[in-house]
Amino acid sequence: MAGGNAPILGKILGHFRQQPKRQQICDAFIVYYFLVAVVVLAYPTLTYCTFPFNALMSALLGAVGMLVLTVSVRMHISNPETFYGISAEKSFWEFCMCSILLLLVATHFMG
């Protein structure tokens, strides 16, 4: 079964290697934040315990929020002509400021 998927994974990796370095970095962060969200959701499922519920929700809010912010930066980097008058540097600056704000909100929500 795994042998049948090898050409598909090879094409995906080939396409990934053709992307510019900035997009590769954004894609790596997107995969990382997705895996963090999956682990955060899998923890209460496997342990049958959601005792620090506010901490669980804060971690999920942080992971999904960073995922959305990173996807928006990747959209801007990959297709800059749709965002009139906004440079990639300004987009990255807004990403950094929103990330800090999201971190503060998640920390406050954690209690």
Tab-separated table of C-alpha atoms in Angstrom:
chain	number	residue	atom	x	y	z
A	1	MET	CA	0.000	0.000	0.000
A	2	ALA	CA	2.817	2.413	0.830
A	3	GLY	CA	4.505	1.677	-2.499
A	4	GLY	CA	1.510	3.022	-4.403
A	5	ASN	CA	1.765	6.384	-2.628
A	6	ALA	CA	5.473	6.875	-3.378
A	7	PRO	CA	4.954	8.638	-6.747
A	8	ILE	CA	2.403	10.996	-5.211
A	9	LEU	CA	4.694	11.903	-2.318
A	10	GLY	CA	7.570	12.330	-4.762
A	11	LYS	CA	5.526	14.786	-6.827
A	12	ILE	CA	4.493	16.711	-3.722
A	13	LEU	CA	8.092	16.951	-2.492
A	14	GLY	CA	9.281	17.921	-5.978
A	15	HIS	CA	6.712	20.708	-6.141
A	16	PHE	CA	7.644	21.794	-2.601
A	17	ARG	CA	11.339	22.055	-3.509
A	18	GLN	CA	10.490	24.298	-6.481
A	19	GLN	CA	8.813	26.877	-4.234
A	20	PRO	CA	10.735	29.945	-3.048
A	21	LYS	CA	12.436	29.672	0.343
A	22	ARG	CA	9.936	31.994	2.069
A	23	GLN	CA	7.015	29.826	0.997
A	24	GLN	CA	8.830	26.690	2.150
A	25	ILE	CA	9.326	28.234	5.583
A	26	CYS	CA	5.650	29.240	5.772
A	27	ASP	CA	4.604	25.741	4.686
A	28	ALA	CA	6.796	24.191	7.375
A	29	PHE	CA	5.191	26.410	10.022
A	30	ILE	CA	1.708	25.554	8.728
A	31	VAL	CA	2.423	21.828	9.020
A	32	TYR	CA	3.913	22.352	12.493
A	33	TYR	CA	0.922	24.301	13.797
A	34	PHE	CA	-1.466	21.774	12.286
A	35	LEU	CA	0.364	18.939	14.080
A	36	VAL	CA	0.308	20.896	17.346
A	37	ALA	CA	-3.467	21.370	17.021
A	38	VAL	CA	-3.907	17.646	16.315
A	39	VAL	CA	-1.838	16.718	19.386
A	40	VAL	CA	-3.789	19.174	21.554
A	41	LEU	CA	-7.062	17.656	20.356
A	42	ALA	CA	-5.781	14.098	20.692
A	43	TYR	CA	-4.657	14.532	24.310
A	44	PRO	CA	-8.122	14.739	25.925
A	45	THR	CA	-9.381	12.010	23.600
A	46	LEU	CA	-6.673	9.572	24.649
A	47	THR	CA	-6.612	10.428	28.349
A	48	TYR	CA	-10.366	10.996	28.818
A	49	CYS	CA	-9.463	14.034	30.891
A	50	THR	CA	-9.929	17.726	30.203
A	51	PHE	CA	-9.136	18.884	33.735
A	52	PRO	CA	-7.341	22.132	32.943
A	53	PHE	CA	-9.985	22.955	30.351
A	54	ASN	CA	-8.968	26.593	30.072
A	55	ALA	CA	-5.356	25.553	29.373
A	56	LEU	CA	-6.555	23.083	26.741
A	57	MET	CA	-8.679	25.726	25.047
A	58	SER	CA	-5.844	28.246	25.266
A	59	ALA	CA	-3.423	25.840	23.565
A	60	LEU	CA	-5.967	25.090	20.854
A	61	LEU	CA	-6.677	28.813	20.376
A	62	GLY	CA	-2.960	29.508	20.069
A	63	ALA	CA	-2.290	26.686	17.601
A	64	VAL	CA	-5.278	27.399	15.352
A	65	GLY	CA	-4.718	31.154	15.561
A	66	MET	CA	-1.078	30.837	14.519
A	67	LEU	CA	-2.124	28.453	11.755
A	68	VAL	CA	-4.550	31.043	10.370
A	69	LEU	CA	-2.031	33.879	10.664
A	70	THR	CA	0.648	31.837	8.907
A	71	VAL	CA	-1.733	30.874	6.109
A	72	SER	CA	-2.573	34.547	5.574
A	73	VAL	CA	1.114	35.469	5.360
A	74	ARG	CA	1.711	32.613	2.925
A	75	MET	CA	-1.177	33.827	0.762
A	76	HIS	CA	0.375	37.266	0.672
A	77	ILE	CA	3.849	35.952	-0.149
A	78	SER	CA	2.656	33.593	-2.878
A	79	ASN	CA	0.309	36.065	-4.594
A	80	PRO	CA	1.364	39.664	-3.773
A	81	GLU	CA	-0.481	41.293	-6.687
A	82	THR	CA	-3.858	40.625	-5.067
A	83	PHE	CA	-2.868	42.772	-2.064
A	84	TYR	CA	-2.540	46.219	-3.616
A	85	GLY	CA	-0.044	48.524	-1.950
A	86	ILE	CA	0.938	46.148	0.853
A	87	SER	CA	4.548	45.025	0.787
A	88	ALA	CA	5.758	41.648	2.006
A	89	GLU	CA	7.691	43.386	4.793
A	90	LYS	CA	4.544	45.109	6.060
A	91	SER	CA	2.676	41.823	5.899
A	92	PHE	CA	5.391	40.125	7.944
A	93	TRP	CA	5.367	42.999	10.472
A	94	GLU	CA	1.603	42.642	10.880
A	95	PHE	CA	2.074	38.889	11.298
A	96	CYS	CA	4.584	39.491	14.110
A	97	MET	CA	2.342	41.991	15.902
A	98	CYS	CA	-0.730	39.751	15.599
A	99	SER	CA	1.317	36.791	16.850
A	100	ILE	CA	2.344	38.730	19.948
A	101	LEU	CA	-1.264	39.800	20.525
A	102	LEU	CA	-2.454	36.206	20.089
A	103	LEU	CA	0.176	35.021	22.574
A	104	LEU	CA	-1.024	37.569	25.117
A	105	VAL	CA	-4.674	36.582	24.603
A	106	ALA	CA	-3.892	32.876	24.937
A	107	THR	CA	-1.818	33.511	28.079
A	108	HIS	CA	-4.600	35.613	29.595
A	109	PHE	CA	-7.202	32.977	28.745
A	110	MET	CA	-5.076	30.298	30.381
A	111	GLY	CA	-5.479	32.126	33.661
